[in-house]
Coordinates of C-alpha atoms in Angstrom, one line a residue:
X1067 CA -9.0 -28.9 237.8
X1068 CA -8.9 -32.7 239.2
X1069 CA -5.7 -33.5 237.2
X1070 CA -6.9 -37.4 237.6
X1071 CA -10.1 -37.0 236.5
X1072 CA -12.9 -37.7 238.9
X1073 CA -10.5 -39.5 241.7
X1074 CA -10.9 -36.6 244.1
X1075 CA -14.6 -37.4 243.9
X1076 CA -14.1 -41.0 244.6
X1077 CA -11.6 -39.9 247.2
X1078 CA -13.9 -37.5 249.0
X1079 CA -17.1 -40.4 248.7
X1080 CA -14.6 -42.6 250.4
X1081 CA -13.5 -40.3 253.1
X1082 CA -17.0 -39.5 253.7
X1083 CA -18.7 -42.9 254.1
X1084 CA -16.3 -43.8 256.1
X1085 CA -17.0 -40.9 258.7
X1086 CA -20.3 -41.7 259.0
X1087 CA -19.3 -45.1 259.7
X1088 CA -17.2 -44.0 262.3
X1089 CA -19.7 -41.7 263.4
X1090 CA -23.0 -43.2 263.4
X1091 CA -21.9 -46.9 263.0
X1092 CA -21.7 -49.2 259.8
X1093 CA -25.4 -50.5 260.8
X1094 CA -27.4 -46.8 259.6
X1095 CA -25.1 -46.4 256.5
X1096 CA -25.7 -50.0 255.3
X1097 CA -29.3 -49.1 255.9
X1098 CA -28.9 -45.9 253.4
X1099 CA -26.9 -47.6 250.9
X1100 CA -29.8 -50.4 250.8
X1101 CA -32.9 -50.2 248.9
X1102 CA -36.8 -51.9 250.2
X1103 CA -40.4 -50.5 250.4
X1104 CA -39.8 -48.0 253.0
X1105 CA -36.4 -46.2 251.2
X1106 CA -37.4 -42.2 249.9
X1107 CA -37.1 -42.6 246.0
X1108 CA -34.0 -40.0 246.2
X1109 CA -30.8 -40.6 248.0
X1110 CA -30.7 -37.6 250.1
X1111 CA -33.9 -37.8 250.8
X1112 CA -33.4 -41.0 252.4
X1113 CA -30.4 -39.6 254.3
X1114 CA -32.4 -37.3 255.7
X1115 CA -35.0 -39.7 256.9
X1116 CA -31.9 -41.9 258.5
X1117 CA -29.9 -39.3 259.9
X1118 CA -32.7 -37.1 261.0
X1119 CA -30.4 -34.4 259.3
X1120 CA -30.0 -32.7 255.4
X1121 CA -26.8 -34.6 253.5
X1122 CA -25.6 -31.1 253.0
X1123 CA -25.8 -30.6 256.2
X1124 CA -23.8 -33.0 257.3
X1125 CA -21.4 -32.9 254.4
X1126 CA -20.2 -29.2 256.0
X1127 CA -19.8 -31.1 259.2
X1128 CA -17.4 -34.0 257.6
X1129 CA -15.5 -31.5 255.8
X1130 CA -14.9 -29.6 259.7
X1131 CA -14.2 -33.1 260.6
X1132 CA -11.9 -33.9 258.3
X1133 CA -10.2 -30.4 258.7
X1134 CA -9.2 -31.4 262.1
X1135 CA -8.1 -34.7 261.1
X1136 CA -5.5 -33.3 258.6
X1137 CA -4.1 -30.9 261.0
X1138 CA -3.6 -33.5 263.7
X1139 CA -1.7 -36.1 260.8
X1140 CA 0.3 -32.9 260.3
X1141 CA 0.9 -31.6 263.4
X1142 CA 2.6 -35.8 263.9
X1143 CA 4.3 -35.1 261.0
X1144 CA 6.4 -31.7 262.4
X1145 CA 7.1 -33.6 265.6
X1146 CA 10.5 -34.1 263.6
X1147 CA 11.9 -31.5 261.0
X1148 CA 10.0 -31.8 257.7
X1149 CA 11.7 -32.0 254.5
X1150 CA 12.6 -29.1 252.3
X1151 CA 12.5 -28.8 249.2
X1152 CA 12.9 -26.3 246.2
X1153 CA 10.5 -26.0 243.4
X1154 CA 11.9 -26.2 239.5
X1155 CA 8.5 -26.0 237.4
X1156 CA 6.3 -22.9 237.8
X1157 CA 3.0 -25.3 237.3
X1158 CA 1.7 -28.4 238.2
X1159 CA 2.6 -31.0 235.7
X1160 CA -0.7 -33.5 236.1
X1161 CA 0.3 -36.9 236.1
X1162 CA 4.4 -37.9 235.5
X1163 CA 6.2 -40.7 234.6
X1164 CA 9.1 -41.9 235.7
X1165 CA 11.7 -39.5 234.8
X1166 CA 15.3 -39.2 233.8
X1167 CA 18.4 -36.4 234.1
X1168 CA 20.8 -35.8 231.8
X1169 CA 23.3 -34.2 233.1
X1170 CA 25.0 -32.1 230.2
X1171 CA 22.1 -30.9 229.2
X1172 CA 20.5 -29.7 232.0
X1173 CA 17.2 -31.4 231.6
X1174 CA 14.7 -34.0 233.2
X1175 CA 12.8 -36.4 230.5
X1176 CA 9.7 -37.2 231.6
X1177 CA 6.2 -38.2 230.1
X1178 CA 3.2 -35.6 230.9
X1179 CA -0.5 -36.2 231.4
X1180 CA -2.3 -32.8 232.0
X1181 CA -6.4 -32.0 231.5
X1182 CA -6.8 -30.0 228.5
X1183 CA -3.4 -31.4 226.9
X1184 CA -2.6 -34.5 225.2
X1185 CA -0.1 -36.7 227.0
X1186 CA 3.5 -36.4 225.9
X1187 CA 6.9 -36.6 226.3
X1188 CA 8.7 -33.5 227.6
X1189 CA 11.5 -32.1 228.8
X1190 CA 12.3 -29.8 231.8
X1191 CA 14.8 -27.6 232.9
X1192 CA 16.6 -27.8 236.3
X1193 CA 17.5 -24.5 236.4
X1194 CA 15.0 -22.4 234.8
X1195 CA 11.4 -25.0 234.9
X1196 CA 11.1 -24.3 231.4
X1197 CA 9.0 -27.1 229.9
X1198 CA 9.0 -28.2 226.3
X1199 CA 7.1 -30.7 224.3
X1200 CA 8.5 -33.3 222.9
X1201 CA 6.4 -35.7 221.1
X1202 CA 2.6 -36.3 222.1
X1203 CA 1.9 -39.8 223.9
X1204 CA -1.3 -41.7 222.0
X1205 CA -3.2 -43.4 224.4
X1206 CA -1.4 -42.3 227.7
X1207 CA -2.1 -43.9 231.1
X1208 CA -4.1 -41.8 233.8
X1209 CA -1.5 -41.9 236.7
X1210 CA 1.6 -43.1 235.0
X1211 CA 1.5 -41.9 231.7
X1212 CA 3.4 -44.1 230.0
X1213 CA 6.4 -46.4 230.3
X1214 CA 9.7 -45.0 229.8
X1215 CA 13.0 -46.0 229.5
X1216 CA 16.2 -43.9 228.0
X1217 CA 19.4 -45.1 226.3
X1218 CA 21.8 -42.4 227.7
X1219 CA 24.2 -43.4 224.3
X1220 CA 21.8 -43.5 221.6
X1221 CA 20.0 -40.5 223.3
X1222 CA 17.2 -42.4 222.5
X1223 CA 13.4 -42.2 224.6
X1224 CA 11.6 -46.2 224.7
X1225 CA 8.2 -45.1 225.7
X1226 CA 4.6 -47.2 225.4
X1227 CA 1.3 -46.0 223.8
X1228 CA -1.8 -47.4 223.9
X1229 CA -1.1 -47.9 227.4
X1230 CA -4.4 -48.7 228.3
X1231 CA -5.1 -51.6 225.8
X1232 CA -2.3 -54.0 224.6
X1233 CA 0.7 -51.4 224.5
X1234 CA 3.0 -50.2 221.3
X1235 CA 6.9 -50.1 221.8
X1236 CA 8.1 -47.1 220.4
X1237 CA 11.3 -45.0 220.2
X1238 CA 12.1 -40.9 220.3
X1239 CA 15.2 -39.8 219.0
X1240 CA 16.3 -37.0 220.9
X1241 CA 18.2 -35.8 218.2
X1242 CA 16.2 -35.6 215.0
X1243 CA 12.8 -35.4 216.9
X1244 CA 11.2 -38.8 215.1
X1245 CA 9.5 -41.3 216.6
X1246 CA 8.8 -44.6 215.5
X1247 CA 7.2 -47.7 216.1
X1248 CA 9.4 -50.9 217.1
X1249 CA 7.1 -53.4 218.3
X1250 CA 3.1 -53.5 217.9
X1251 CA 0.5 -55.5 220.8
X1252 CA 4.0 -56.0 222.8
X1253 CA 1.7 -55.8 225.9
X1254 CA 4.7 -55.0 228.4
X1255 CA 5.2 -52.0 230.6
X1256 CA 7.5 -51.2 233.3
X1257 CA 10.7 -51.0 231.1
X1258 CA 14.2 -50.9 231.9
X1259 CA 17.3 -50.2 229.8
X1260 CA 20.3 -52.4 230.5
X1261 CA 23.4 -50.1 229.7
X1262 CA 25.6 -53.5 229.2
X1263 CA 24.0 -55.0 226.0
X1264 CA 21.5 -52.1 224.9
X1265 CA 18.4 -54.5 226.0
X1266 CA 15.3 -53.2 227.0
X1267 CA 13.2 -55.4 229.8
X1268 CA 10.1 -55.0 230.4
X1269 CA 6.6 -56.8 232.3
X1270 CA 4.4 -58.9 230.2
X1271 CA 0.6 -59.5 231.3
X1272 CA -1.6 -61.9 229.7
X1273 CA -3.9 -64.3 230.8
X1274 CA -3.7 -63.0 234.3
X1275 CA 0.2 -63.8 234.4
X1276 CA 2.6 -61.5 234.7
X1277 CA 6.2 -62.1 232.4
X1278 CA 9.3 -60.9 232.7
X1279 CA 10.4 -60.0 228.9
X1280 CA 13.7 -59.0 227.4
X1281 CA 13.6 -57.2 224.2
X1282 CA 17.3 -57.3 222.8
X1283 CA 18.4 -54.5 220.3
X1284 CA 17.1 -53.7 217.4
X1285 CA 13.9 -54.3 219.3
X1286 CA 11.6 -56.1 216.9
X1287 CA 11.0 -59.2 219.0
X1288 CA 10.8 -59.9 222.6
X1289 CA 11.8 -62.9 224.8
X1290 CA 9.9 -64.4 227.7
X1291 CA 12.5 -65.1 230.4
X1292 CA 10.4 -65.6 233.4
X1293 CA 6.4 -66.4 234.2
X1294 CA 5.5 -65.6 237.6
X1295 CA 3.0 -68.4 239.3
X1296 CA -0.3 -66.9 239.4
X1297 CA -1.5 -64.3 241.0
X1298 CA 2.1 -63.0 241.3
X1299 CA 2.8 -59.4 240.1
X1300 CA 6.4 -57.5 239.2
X1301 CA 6.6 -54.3 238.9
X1302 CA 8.9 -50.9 238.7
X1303 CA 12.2 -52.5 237.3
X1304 CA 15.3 -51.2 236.9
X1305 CA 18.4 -52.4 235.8
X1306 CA 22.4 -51.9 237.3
X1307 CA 24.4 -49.7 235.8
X1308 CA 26.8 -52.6 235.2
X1309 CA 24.0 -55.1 233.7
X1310 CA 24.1 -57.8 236.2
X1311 CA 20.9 -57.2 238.3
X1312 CA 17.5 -56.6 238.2
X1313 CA 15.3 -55.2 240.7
X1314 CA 11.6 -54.6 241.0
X1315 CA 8.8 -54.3 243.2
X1316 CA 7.1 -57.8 243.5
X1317 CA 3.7 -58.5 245.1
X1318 CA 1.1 -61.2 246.4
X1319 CA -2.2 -62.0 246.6
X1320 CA -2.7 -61.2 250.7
X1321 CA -1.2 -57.5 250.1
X1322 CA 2.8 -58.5 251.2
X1323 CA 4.9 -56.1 249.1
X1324 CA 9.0 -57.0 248.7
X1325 CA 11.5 -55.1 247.3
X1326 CA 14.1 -57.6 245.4
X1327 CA 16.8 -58.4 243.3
X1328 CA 17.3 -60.9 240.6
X1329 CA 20.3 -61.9 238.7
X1330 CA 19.9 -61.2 235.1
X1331 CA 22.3 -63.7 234.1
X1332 CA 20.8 -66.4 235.2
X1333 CA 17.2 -64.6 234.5
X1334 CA 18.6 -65.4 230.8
X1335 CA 18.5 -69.4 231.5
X1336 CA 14.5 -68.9 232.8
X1337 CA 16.2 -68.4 236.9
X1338 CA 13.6 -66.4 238.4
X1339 CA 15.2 -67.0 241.9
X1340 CA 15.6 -64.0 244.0
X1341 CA 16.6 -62.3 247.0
X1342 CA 14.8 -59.9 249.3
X1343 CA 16.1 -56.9 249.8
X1344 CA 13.3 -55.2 252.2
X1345 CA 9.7 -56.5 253.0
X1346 CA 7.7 -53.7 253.1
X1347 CA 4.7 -55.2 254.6
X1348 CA 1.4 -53.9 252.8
X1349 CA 3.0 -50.7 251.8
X1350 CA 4.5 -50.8 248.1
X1351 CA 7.8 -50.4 247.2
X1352 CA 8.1 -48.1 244.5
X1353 CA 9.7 -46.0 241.8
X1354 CA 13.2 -47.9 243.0
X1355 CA 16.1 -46.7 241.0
X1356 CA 20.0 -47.4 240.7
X1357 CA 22.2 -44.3 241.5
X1358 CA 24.4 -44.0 238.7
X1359 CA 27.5 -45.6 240.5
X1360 CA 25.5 -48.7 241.4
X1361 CA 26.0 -48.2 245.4
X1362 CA 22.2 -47.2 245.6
X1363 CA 18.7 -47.6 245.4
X1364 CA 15.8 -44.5 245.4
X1365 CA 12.3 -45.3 246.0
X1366 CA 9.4 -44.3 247.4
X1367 CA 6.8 -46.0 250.0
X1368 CA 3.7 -45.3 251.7
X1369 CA 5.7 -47.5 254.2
X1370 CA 5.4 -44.5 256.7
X1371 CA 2.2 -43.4 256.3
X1372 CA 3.1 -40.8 253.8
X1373 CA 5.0 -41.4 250.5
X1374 CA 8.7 -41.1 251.7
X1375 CA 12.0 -41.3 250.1
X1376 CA 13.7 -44.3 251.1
X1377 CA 17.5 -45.3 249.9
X1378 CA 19.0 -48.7 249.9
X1379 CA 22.9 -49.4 250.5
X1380 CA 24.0 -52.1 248.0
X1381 CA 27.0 -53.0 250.3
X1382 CA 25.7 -52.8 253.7
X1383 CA 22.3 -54.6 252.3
X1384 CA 20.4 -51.5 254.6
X1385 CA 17.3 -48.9 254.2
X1386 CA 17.3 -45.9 255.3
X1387 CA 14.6 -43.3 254.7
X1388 CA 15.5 -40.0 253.6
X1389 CA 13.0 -38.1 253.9
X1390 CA 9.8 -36.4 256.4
X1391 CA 7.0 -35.4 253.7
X1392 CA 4.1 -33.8 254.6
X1393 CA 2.0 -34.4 251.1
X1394 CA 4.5 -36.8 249.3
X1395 CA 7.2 -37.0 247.7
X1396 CA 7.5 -39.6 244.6
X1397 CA 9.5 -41.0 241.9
X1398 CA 13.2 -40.1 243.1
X1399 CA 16.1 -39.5 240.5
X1400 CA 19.4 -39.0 241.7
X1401 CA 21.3 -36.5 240.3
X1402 CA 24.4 -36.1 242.5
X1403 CA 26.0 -36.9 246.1
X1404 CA 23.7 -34.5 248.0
X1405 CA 20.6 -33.9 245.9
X1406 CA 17.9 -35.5 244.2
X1407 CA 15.1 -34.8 242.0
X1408 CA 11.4 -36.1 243.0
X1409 CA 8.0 -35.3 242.5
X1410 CA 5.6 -33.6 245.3
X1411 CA 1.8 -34.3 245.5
X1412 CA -0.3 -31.0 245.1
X1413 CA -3.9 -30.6 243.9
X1414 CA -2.5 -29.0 240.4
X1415 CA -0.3 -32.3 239.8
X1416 CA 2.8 -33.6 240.6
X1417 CA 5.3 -30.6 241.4

């Protein structure tokens, strides 16, 4: 089962093309890809007249190739101790969404997307991986499901559907089990809950411009605070436990990729100054989330070559990464002084 439905294809297309770049040169595999009078009328046909060898053929010897390629990426890897790590779920969960613990009850929420299964909301078990559905997800997104944000007070779930056209708000009460819908074509993602005045914020795109968008309680109308000069993008929020900041993951045009912070009071007057608190070159910052006391921030980043855990200190304005991964480790919750929760690549889904 390709729990993203057809990327592995695209992957392995990728990975392939690009060894017979490497290989035989970019010259011969332009000269495949491209069409004239003297092309065979099949593809591998025409490989075969190029490479003077069957596609199949070489396809076995790529998959060698890239067999030795892995192995040498790992074997850099265990230079240094690799992380370990203790499974909670018995399965692979497909595709996740960014998750949250509540800690008297024992259980993760999180937002499922598996082949075979519609996408939902769902909780899981810490101790035992015991999964249960919550509420099915309409429209849910391939790799992130859908948006979600929790009110640790309410016990209420803020979750988007129709994630892949123009987005309903919607809200799951944890403790009757109904959902309804708060706002309709709201078009915003990446949600955040602030704690301090029960607002949910949010990213707004339209027109090619991204918005930042505060949605105050009883959610049935939103508020542009902040439109980012085009082509700007924001992304991953999160809010401080205490209400004053707001960080996110914000990007540019030429690939540069900054971690920052942005003070949500004067966000409120249309401010969108901010400050940076790590450039992390090409490599996304993402998934970055306050620890509960407000000291911290958890996030993930390719910044290493593979997806790492990285933790900012607040007070000493310093990253640190946490973690040596071999497949990746994503979406980090902290749960307590020593311990977090995250999610580990593997072919069935995120672990």
């Amino acid at each position: 089962v390709d729990f993203q439905v057809g990327a592995n294809s695209y992957l392995y297309g990728t990975r392939f093309v690009s060894y017979l770049a490497l290989k035989y040169g970019p010259e011969k595999l332009i000269a495949w890809f491209r069409q004239n009078n003297e092309s065979e009328s099949r593809f591998s046909s025409e490989f075969e007249r190029l490479y003077g060898v069957s596609l199949d053929t070489e396809w076995v010897r790529w998959i060698d190739w890239e067999h030795q390629w892995q192995k040498a990426n790992l074997d850099s890897i265990r230079v240094n101790p690799v992380t370990r790590f203790r499974p909670i779920a018995k399965e692979g969960l497909g595709s996740v969404s960014r998750a949250f613990y509540d800690s008297a009850a024992g259980v993760l929420y999180v937002a499922l997307n598996y082949p075979g299964q519609s996408a939902h909301l769902a909780t899981i078990d810490v101790k035992t991986g015991e999964i249960r559905k919550l509420h099915d997800v309409r429209g849910g997104a391939l790799f992130y499901v859908t948006s979600l944000a929790y009110d640790p007070s309410s016990r209420t779930l803020f979750y988007t559907t129709d994630n892949n056209h123009e987005r309903k708000l919607c809200a799951f009460d944890l403790q009757t089990g109904v959902s309804r819908i708060l706002l309709d074509k709201l078009r915003a993602g990446d949600l955040a809950f602030n704690q301090k005045d029960k607002s949910l914020w949010g990213v707004r795109h339209f027109n090619g411009y991204s918005t930042i968008v505060r949605i105050p309680f009883p959610y049935n109308d939103w508020q542009s605070k902040y439109i980012w000069d085009y082509p700007k993008d924001l992304f991953d929020l999160d809010i401080s436990p205490d209400g004053s900041a707001l960080t996110g993951a914000l990007t540019f045009i030429n690939g540069q990729q900054l971690l920052i912070k942005m003070d949500v009071e004067k966000l409120m007057k249309g401010d969108g100054s901010y400050d940076v608190l790590f450039d992390f070159a090409e490599y996304a910052p993402a998934n970055f989330v306050f620890s509960q006391d407000g000291k911290y921030l958890y996030g993930n980043s390719y910044y290493s070559g593979v997806s790492n855990v990285f933790r900012y200190d607040v007070a000493k304005k310093d990253m640190s990464i946490l973690t040596n991964a071999e497949s990746g480790f994503f979406r980090p919750v902290p749960v307590s002084d020593d311990s977090l929760i995250v999610f580990h690549f593997t072919g069935k889904g995120f672990e």
